[in-house]
mmCIF file with all atom_site columns, C-alpha atoms in Angstrom:
data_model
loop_
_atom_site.group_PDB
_atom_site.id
_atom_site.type_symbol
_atom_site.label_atom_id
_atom_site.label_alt_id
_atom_site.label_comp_id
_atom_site.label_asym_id
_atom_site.label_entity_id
_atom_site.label_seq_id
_atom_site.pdbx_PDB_ins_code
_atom_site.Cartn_x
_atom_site.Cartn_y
_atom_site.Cartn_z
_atom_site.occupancy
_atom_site.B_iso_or_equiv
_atom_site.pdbx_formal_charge
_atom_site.auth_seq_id
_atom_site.auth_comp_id
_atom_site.auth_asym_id
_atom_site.auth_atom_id
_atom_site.pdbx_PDB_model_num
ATOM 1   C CA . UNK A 1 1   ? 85.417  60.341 152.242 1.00 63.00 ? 22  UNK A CA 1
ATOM 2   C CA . UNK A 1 2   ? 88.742  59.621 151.242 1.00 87.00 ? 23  UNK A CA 1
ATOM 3   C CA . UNK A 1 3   ? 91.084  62.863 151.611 1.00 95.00 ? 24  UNK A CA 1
ATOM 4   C CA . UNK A 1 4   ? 94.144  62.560 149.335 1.00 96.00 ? 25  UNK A CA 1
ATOM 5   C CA . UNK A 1 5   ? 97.650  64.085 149.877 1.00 97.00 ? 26  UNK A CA 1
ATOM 6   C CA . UNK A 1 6   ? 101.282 64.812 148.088 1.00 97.00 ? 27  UNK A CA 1
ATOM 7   C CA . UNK A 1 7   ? 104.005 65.272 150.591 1.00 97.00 ? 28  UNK A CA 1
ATOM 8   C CA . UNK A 1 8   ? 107.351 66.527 150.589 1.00 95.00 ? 29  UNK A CA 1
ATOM 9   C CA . UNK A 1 9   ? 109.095 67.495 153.620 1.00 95.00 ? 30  UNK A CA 1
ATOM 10  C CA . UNK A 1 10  ? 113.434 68.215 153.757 1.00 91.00 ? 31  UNK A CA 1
ATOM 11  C CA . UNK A 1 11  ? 115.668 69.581 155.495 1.00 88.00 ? 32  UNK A CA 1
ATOM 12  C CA . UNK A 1 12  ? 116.973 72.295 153.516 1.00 90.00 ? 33  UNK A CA 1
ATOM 13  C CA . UNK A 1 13  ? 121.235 71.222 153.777 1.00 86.00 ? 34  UNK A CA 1
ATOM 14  C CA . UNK A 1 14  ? 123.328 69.784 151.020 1.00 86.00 ? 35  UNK A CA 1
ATOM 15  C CA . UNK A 1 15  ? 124.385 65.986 150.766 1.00 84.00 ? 36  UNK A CA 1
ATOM 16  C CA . UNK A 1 16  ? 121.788 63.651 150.796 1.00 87.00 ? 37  UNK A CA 1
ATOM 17  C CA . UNK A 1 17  ? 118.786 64.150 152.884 1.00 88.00 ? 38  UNK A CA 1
ATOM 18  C CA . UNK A 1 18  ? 117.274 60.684 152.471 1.00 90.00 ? 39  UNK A CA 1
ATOM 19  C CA . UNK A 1 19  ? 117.708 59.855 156.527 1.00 91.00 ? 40  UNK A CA 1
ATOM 20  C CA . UNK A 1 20  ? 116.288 62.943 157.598 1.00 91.00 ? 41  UNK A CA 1
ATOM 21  C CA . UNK A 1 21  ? 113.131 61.860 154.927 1.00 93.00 ? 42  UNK A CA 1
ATOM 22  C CA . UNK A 1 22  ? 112.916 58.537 156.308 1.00 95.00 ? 43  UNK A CA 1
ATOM 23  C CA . UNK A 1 23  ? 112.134 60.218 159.459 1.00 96.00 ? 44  UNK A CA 1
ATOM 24  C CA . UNK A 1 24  ? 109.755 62.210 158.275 1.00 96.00 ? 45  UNK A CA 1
ATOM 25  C CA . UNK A 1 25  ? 108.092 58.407 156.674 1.00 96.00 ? 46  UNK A CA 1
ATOM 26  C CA . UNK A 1 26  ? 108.574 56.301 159.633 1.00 97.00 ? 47  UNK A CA 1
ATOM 27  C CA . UNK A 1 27  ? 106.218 59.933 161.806 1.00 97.00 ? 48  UNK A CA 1
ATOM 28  C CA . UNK A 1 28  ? 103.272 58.604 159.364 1.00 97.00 ? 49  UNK A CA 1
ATOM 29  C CA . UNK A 1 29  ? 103.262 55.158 161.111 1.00 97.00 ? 50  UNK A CA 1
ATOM 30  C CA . UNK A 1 30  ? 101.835 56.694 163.876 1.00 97.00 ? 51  UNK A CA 1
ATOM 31  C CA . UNK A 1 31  ? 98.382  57.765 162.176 1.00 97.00 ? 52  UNK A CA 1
ATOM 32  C CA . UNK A 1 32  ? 95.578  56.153 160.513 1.00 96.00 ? 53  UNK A CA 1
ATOM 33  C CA . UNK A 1 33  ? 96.949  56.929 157.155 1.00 96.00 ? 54  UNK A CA 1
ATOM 34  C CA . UNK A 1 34  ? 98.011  54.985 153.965 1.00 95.00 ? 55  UNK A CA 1
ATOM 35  C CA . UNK A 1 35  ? 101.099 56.258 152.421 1.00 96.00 ? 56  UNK A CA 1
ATOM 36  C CA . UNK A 1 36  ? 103.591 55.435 149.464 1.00 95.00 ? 57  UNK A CA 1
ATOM 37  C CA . UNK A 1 37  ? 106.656 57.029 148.983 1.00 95.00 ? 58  UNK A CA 1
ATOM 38  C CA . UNK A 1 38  ? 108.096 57.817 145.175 1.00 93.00 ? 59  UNK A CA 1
ATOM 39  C CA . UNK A 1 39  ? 110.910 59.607 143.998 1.00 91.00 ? 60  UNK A CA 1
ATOM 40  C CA . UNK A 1 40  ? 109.574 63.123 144.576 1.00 91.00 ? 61  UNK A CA 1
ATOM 41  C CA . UNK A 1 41  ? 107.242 62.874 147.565 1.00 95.00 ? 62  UNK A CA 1
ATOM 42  C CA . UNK A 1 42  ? 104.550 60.812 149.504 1.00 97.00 ? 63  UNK A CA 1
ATOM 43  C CA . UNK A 1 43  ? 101.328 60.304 148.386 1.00 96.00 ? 64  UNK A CA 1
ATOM 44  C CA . UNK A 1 44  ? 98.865  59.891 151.584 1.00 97.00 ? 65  UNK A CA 1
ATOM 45  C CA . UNK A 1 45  ? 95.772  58.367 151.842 1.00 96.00 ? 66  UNK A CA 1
ATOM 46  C CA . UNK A 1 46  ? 93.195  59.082 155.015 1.00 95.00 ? 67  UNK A CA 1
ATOM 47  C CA . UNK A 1 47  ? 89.359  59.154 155.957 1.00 93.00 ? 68  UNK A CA 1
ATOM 48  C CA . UNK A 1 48  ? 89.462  63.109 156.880 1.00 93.00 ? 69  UNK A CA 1
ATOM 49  C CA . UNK A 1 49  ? 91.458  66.146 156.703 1.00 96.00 ? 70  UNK A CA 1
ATOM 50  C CA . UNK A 1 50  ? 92.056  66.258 160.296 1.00 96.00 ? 71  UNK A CA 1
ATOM 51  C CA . UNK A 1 51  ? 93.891  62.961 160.629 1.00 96.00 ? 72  UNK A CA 1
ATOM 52  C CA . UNK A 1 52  ? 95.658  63.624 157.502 1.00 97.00 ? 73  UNK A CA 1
ATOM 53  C CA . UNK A 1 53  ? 97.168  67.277 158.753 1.00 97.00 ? 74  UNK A CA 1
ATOM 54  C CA . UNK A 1 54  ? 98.267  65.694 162.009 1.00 98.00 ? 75  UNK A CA 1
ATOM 55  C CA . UNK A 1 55  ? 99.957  63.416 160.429 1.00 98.00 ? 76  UNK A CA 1
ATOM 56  C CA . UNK A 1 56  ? 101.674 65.673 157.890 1.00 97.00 ? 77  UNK A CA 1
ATOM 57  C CA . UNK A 1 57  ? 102.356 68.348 160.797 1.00 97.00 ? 78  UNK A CA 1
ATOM 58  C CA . UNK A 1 58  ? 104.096 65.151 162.820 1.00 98.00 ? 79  UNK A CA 1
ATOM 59  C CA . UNK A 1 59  ? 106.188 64.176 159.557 1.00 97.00 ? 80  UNK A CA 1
ATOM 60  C CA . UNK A 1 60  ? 107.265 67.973 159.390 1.00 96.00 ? 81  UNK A CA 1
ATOM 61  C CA . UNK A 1 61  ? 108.401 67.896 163.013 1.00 97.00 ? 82  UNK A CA 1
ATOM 62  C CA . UNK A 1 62  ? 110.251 64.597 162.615 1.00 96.00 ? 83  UNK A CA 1
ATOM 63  C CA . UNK A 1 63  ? 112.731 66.021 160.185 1.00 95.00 ? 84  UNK A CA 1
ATOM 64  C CA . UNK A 1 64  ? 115.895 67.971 162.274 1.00 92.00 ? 85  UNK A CA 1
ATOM 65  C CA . UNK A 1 65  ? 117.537 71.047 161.063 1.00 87.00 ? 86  UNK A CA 1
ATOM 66  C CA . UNK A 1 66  ? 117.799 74.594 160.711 1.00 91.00 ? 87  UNK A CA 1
ATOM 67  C CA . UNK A 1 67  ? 115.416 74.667 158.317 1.00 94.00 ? 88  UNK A CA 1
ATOM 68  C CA . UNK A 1 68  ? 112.845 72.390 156.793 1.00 95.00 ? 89  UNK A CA 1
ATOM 69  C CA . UNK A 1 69  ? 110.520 72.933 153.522 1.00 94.00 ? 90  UNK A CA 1
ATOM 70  C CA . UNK A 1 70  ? 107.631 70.892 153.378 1.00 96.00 ? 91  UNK A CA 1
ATOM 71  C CA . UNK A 1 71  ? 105.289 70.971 150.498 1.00 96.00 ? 92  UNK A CA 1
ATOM 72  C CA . UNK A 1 72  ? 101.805 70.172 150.731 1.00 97.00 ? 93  UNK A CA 1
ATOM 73  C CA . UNK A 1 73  ? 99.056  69.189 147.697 1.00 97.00 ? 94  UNK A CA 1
ATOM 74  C CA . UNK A 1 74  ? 95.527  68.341 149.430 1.00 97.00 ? 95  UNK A CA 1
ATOM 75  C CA . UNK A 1 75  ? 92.741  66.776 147.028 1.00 95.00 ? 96  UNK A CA 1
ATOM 76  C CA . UNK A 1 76  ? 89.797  66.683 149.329 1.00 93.00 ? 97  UNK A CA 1
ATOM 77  C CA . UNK A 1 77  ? 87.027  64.902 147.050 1.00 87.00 ? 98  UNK A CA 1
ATOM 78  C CA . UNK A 1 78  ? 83.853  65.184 149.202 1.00 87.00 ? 99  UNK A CA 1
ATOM 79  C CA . UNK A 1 79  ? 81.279  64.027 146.787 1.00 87.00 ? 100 UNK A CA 1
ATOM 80  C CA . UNK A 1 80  ? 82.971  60.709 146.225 1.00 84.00 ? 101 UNK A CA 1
ATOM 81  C CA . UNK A 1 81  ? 84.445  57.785 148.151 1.00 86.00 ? 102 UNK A CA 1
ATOM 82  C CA . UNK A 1 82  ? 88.462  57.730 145.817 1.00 87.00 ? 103 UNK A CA 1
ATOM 83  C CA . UNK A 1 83  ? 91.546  56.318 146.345 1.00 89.00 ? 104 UNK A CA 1
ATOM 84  C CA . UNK A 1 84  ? 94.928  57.177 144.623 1.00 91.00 ? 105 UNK A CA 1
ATOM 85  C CA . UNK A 1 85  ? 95.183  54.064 143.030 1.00 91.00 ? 106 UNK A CA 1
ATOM 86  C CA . UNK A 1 86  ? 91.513  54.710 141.493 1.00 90.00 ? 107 UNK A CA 1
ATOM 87  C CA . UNK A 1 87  ? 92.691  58.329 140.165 1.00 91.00 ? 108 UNK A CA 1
ATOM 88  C CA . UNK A 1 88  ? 95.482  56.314 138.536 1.00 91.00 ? 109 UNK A CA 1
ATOM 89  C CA . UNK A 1 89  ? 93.285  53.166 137.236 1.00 91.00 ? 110 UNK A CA 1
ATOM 90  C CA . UNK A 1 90  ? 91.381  56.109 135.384 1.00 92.00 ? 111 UNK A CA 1
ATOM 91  C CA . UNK A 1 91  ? 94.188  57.873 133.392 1.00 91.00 ? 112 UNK A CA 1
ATOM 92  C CA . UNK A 1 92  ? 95.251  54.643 132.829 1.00 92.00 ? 113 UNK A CA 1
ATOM 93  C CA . UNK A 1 93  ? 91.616  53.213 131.404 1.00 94.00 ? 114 UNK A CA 1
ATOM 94  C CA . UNK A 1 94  ? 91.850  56.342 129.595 1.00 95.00 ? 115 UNK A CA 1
ATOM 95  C CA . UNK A 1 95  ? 95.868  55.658 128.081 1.00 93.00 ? 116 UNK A CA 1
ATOM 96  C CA . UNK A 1 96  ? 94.762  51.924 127.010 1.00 94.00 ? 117 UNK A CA 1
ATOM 97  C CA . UNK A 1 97  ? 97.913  51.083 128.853 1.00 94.00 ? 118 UNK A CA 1
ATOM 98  C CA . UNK A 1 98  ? 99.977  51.302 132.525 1.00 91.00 ? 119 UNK A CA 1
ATOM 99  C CA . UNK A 1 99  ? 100.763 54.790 133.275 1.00 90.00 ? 120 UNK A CA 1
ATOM 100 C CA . UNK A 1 100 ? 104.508 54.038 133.728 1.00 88.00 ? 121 UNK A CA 1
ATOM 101 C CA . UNK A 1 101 ? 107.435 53.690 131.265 1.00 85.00 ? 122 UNK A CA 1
ATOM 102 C CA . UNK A 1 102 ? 111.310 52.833 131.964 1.00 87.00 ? 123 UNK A CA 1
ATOM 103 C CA . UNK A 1 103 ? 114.016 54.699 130.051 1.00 86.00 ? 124 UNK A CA 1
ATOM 104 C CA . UNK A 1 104 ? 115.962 52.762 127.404 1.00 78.00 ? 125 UNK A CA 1
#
């Protein structure tokens, strides 16, 4: 079954952290894992838990610094076969429309 993931992980500094997160990304290539990064985390795609949390636990380590915060939302479905993109097909089926909508 399809385990399901939203991941955050910073340093915790000020400026912009965006190179330290890109490190964090590029530790996910190493996996069997699908991933897409947004604005506010990665979503993660994998067949189990196990190779999803070693690949979250490398992303964690990838990211230098003092201190890093790393936030962690599981959704392991085990009586169903689900992707992200099929929770979002639903709400959408369900809105009549996409799920998305730019600011004027």
């Amino acid at each position: 079954m399809t385990v399901i993931a939203m991941l955050s992980v910073a340093p915790v500094v000020e400026g912009s952290m965006s190179g330290e997160v890109a490190k964090a990304v590029a530790a996910l290539d190493d996996f069997e894992v699908a991933y897409e990064t947004n604005p506010m985390g990665t979503v993660i795609e994998a067949d189990d838990i196990d190779e999803l949390l070693a690949a979250v636990g490398a992303a964690h380590k990838a990211v230098d610094g003092d201190r890093v915060s790393t936030f962690l939302k599981v959704d392991d479905k085990r009586t169903k076969d689900q992707t992200a993109a099929d929770k979002v097909d639903a709400v959408e089926a369900h809105l009549g429309r996409e799920a998305r909508r730019d600011r004027e």
